[in-house]
Short mmCIF file of C-alpha atoms and ligand atoms in Angstrom, two decimals:
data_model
loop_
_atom_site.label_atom_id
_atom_site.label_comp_id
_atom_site.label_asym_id
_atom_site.label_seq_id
_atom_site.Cartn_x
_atom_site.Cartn_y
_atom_site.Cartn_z
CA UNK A 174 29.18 -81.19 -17.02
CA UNK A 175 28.54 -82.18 -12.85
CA UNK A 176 25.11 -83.03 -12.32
CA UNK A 177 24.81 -80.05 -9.77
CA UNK A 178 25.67 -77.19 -12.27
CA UNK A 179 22.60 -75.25 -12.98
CA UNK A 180 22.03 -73.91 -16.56
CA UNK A 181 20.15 -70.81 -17.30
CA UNK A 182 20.41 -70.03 -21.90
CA UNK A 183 19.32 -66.90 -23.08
CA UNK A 184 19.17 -66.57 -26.79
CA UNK A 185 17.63 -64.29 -29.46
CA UNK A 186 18.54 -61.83 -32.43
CA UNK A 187 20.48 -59.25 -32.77
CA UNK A 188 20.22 -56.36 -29.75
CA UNK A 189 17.79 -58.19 -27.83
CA UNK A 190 18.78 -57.32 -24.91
CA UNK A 191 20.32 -60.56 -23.79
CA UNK A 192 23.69 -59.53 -22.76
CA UNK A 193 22.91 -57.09 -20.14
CA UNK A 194 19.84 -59.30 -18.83
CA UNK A 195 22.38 -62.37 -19.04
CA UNK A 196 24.67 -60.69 -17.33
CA UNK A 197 22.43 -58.98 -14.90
CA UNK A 198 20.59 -62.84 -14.25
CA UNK A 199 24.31 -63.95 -13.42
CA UNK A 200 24.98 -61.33 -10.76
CA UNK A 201 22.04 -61.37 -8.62
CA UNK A 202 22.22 -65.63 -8.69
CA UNK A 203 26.14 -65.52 -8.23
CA UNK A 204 26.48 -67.67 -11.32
CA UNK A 205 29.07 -67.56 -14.33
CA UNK A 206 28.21 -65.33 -17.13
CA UNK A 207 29.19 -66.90 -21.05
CA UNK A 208 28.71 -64.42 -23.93
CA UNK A 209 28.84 -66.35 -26.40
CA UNK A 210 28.66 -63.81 -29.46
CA UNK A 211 31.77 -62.51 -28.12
CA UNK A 212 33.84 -65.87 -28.90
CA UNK A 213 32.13 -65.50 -32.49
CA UNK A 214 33.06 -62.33 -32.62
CA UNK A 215 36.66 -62.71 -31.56
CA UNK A 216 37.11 -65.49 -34.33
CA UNK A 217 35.85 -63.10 -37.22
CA UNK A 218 37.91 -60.06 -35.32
CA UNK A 219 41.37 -62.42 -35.72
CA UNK A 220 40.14 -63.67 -39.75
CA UNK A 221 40.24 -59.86 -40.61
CA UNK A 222 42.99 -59.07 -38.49
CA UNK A 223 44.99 -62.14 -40.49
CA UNK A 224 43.06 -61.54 -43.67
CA UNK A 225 41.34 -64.94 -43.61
CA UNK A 226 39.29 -64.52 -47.14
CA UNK A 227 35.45 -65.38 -45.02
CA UNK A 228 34.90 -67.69 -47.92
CA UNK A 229 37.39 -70.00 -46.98
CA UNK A 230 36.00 -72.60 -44.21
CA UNK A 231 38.81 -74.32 -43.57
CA UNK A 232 41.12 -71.51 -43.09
CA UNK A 233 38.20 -69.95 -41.05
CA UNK A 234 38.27 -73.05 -38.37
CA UNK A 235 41.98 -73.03 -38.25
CA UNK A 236 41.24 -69.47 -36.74
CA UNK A 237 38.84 -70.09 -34.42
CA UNK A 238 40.26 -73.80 -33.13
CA UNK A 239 43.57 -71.83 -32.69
CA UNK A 240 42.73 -68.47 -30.79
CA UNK A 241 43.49 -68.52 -27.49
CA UNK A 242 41.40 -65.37 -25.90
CA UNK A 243 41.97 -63.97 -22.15
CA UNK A 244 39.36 -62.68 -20.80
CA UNK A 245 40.27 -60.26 -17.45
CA UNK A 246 38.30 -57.98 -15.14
CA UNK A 247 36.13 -57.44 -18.09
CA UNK A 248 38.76 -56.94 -20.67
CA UNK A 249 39.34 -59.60 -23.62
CA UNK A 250 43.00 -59.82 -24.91
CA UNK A 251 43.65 -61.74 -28.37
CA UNK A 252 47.31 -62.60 -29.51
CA UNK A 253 48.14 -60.00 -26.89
CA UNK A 254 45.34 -56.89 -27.82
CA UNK A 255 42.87 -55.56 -26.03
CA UNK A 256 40.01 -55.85 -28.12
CA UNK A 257 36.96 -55.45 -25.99
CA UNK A 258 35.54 -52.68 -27.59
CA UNK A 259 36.90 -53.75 -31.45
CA UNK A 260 35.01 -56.81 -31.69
CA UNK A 261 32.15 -54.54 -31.15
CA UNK A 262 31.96 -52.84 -34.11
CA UNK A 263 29.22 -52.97 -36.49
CA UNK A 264 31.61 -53.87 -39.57
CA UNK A 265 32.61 -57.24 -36.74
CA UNK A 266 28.90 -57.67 -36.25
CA UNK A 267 28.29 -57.98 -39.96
CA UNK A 268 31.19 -60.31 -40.67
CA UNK A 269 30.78 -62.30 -37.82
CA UNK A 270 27.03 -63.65 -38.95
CA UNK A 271 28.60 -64.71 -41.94
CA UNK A 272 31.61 -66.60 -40.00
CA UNK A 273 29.44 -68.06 -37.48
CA UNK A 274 27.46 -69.90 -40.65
CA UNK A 275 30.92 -72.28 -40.98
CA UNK A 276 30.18 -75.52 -39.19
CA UNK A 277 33.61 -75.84 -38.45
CA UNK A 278 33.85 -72.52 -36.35
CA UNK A 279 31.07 -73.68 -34.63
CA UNK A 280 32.31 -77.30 -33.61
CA UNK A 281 35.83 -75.47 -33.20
CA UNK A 282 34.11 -73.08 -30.18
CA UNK A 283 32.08 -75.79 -28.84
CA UNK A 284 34.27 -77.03 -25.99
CA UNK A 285 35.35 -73.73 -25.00
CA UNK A 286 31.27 -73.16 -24.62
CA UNK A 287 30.85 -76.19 -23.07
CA UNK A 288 33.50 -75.81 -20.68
CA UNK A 289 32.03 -72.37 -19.30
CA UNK A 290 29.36 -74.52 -17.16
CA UNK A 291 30.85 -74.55 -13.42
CA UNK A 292 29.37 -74.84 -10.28
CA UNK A 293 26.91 -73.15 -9.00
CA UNK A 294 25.54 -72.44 -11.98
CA UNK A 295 25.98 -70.40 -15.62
CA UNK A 296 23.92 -68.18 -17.60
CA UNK A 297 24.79 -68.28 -21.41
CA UNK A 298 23.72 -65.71 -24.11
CA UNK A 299 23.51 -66.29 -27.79
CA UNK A 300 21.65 -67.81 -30.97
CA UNK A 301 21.83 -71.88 -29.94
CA UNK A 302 22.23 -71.82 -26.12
CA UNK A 303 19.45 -73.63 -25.95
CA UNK A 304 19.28 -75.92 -28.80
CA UNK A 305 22.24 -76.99 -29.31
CA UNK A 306 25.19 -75.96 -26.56
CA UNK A 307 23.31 -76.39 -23.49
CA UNK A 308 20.14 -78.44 -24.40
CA UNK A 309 20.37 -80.10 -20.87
CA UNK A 310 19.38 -76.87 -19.64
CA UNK A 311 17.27 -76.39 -16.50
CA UNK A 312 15.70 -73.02 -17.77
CA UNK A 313 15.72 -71.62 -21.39
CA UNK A 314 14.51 -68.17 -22.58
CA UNK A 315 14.09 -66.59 -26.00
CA UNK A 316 13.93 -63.24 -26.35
CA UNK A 317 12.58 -60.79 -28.98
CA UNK A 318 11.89 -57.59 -29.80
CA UNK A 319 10.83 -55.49 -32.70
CA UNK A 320 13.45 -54.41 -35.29
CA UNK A 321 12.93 -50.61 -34.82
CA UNK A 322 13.30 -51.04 -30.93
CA UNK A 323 16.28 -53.07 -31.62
CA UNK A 324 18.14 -50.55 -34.04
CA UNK A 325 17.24 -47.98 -30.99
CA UNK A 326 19.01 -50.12 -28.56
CA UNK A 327 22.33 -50.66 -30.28
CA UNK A 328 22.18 -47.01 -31.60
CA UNK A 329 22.25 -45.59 -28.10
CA UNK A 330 24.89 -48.35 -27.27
CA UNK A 331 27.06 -47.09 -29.74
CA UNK A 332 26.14 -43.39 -29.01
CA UNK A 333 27.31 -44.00 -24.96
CA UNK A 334 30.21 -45.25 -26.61
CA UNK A 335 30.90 -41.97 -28.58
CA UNK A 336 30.48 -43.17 -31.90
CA UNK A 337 27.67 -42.06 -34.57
CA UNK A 338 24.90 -43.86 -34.94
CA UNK A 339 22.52 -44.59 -38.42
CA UNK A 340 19.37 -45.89 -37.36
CA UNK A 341 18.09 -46.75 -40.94
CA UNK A 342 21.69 -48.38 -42.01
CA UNK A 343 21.46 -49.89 -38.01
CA UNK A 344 17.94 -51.78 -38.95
CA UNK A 345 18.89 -53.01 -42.07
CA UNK A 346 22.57 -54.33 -40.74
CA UNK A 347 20.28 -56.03 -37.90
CA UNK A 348 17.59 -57.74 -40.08
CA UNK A 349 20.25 -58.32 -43.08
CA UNK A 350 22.46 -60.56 -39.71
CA UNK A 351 19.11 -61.60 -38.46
CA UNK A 352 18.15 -63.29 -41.99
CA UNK A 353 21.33 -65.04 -42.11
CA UNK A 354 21.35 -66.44 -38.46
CA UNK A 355 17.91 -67.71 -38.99
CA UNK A 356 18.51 -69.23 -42.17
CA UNK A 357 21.71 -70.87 -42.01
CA UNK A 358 21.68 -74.59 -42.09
CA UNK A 359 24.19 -75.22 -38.87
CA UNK A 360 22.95 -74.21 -35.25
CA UNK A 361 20.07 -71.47 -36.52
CA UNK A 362 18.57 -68.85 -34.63
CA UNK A 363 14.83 -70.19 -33.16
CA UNK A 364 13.93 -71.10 -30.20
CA UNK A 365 14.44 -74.38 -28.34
CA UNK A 366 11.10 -75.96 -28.26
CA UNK A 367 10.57 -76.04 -24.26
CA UNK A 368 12.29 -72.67 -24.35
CA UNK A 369 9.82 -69.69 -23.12
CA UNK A 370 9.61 -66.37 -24.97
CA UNK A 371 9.23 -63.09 -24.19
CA UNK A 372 8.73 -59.82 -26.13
CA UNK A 373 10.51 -56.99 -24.81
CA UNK A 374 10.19 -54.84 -27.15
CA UNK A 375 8.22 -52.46 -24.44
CA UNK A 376 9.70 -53.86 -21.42
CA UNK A 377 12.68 -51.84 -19.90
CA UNK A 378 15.68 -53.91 -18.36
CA UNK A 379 14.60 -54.17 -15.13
CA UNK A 380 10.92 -55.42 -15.67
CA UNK A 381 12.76 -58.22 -18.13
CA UNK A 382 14.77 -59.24 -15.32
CA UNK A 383 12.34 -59.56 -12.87
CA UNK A 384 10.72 -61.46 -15.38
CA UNK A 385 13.35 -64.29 -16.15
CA UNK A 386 14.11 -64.48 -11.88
CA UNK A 387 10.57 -65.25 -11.38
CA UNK A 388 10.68 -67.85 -14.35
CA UNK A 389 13.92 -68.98 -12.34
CA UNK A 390 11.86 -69.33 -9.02
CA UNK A 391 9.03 -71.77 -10.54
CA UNK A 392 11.82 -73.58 -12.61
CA UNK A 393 13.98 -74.74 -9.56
O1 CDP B 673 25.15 -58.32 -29.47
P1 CDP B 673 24.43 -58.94 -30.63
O2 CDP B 673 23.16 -59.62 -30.24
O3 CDP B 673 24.28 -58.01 -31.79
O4 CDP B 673 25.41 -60.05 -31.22
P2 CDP B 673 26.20 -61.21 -30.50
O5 CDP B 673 25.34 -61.94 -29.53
O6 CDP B 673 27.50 -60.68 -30.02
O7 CDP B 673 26.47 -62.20 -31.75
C1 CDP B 673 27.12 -61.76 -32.92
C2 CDP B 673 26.92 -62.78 -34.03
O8 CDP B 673 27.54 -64.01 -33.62
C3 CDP B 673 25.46 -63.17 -34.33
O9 CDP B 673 24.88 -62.34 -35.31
C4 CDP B 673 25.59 -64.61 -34.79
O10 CDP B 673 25.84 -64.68 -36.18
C5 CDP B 673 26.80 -65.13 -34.07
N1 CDP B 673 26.47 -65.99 -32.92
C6 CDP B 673 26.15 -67.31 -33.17
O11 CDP B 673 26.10 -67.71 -34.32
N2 CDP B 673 25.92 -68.17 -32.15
C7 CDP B 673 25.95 -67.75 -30.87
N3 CDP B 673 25.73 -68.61 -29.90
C8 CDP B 673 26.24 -66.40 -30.59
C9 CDP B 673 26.49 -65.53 -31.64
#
């Protein structure tokens, strides 16, 4: 990466909040925005799509090392689909915790990650932004937020998006993925140890934001 890039990581569990502050941080500082849950996603979307058995790690990283994603005006196209809004779905989410356990996905979307850092400056969301991807970082946040408040927040996601939502089955699905980011032995979920945390599990979007540009201001 050039010396002059500037590195913001966002990372946390499941419905956090970091993609819309992540993407939100990018905008106002006119920096690249790298979701990085959505290239995990994408991998675990093309294993079903192919019927990759998610027990087979080899045959998972020949996925993943072989995808070639587009992503467009907000749009992501896979082996010529639009599949923004598939790789969204909570049966993806639950797959793609257990795919993103395979060390060999995870070295296999490494570059690609890596590769996302260009001047001015990027902010990247996910689980090891901070510890692992980008550890060069010049500012790293973790962010949290109670379960319940979670399940609320991807409920009403999926509600703008038309679909039903089950809070109780949306809890358990979170802290079932959370469990298994935290405790798998390659990249887990915690935060980097110069990262700084905040709770936001009664702080709206804007007051989070606000938050992470003054953080940004003292940092620089
Ligand atoms: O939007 P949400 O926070 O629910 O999920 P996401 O950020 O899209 O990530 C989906 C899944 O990808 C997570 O549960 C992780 O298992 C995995 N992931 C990861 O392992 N490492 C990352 N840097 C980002 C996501």
């Amino acid at each position: 990466m050039e010396q002059s890039v500037r590195v913001i990581t966002i990372d946390g569990p499941a419905a956090s909040g970091k993609g819309t502050v992540a993407e939100r941080i990018a905008h106002e500082l006119g920096f690249h925005y790298l979701d990085s849950g959505a290239l995990y996603r994408l991998a675990t979307y093309r294993a079903l799509k192919l019927g990759t058995p998610l027990d087979d790690a080899e045959a998972l990283e020949r996925v993943a090392s072989s995808m070639a994603p587009v992503f467009e005006q907000g749009r992501i196209l896979l082996d010529g689909e639009d599949v923004t809004l598939r790789i969204r779905t909570e049966e993806v989410s639950r797959a793609t915790s257990r795919v993103a356990a395979v060390p060999g996905v995870r070295k296999a979307l490494f570059d690609l990650q890596r590769r996302a850092a260009k001047a001015p400056g990027l902010v990247a969301d996910g689980r090891d932004m901070g510890t692992v991807v980008f550890p060069e970082a010049d500012l790293k946040i973790f962010l949290t937020a109670s379960a319940r408040v979670r399940a609320e927040r991807r409920a009403l996601q999926l509600e703008a998006r038309g679909e039903t939502a089950d809070r109780e089955a949306l809890t358990r699905d979170l802290e079932e993925r959370d469990r298994r980011d935290r405790e798998r032995a390659e990249a887990p979920l915690k935060p980097a140890p110069d990262a700084k945390l905040l709770d936001t599990s009664s702080l709206g979007i804007e007051e989070v934001v606000k938050k992470l540009l003054d953080w940004w201001d003292e940092a620089r």
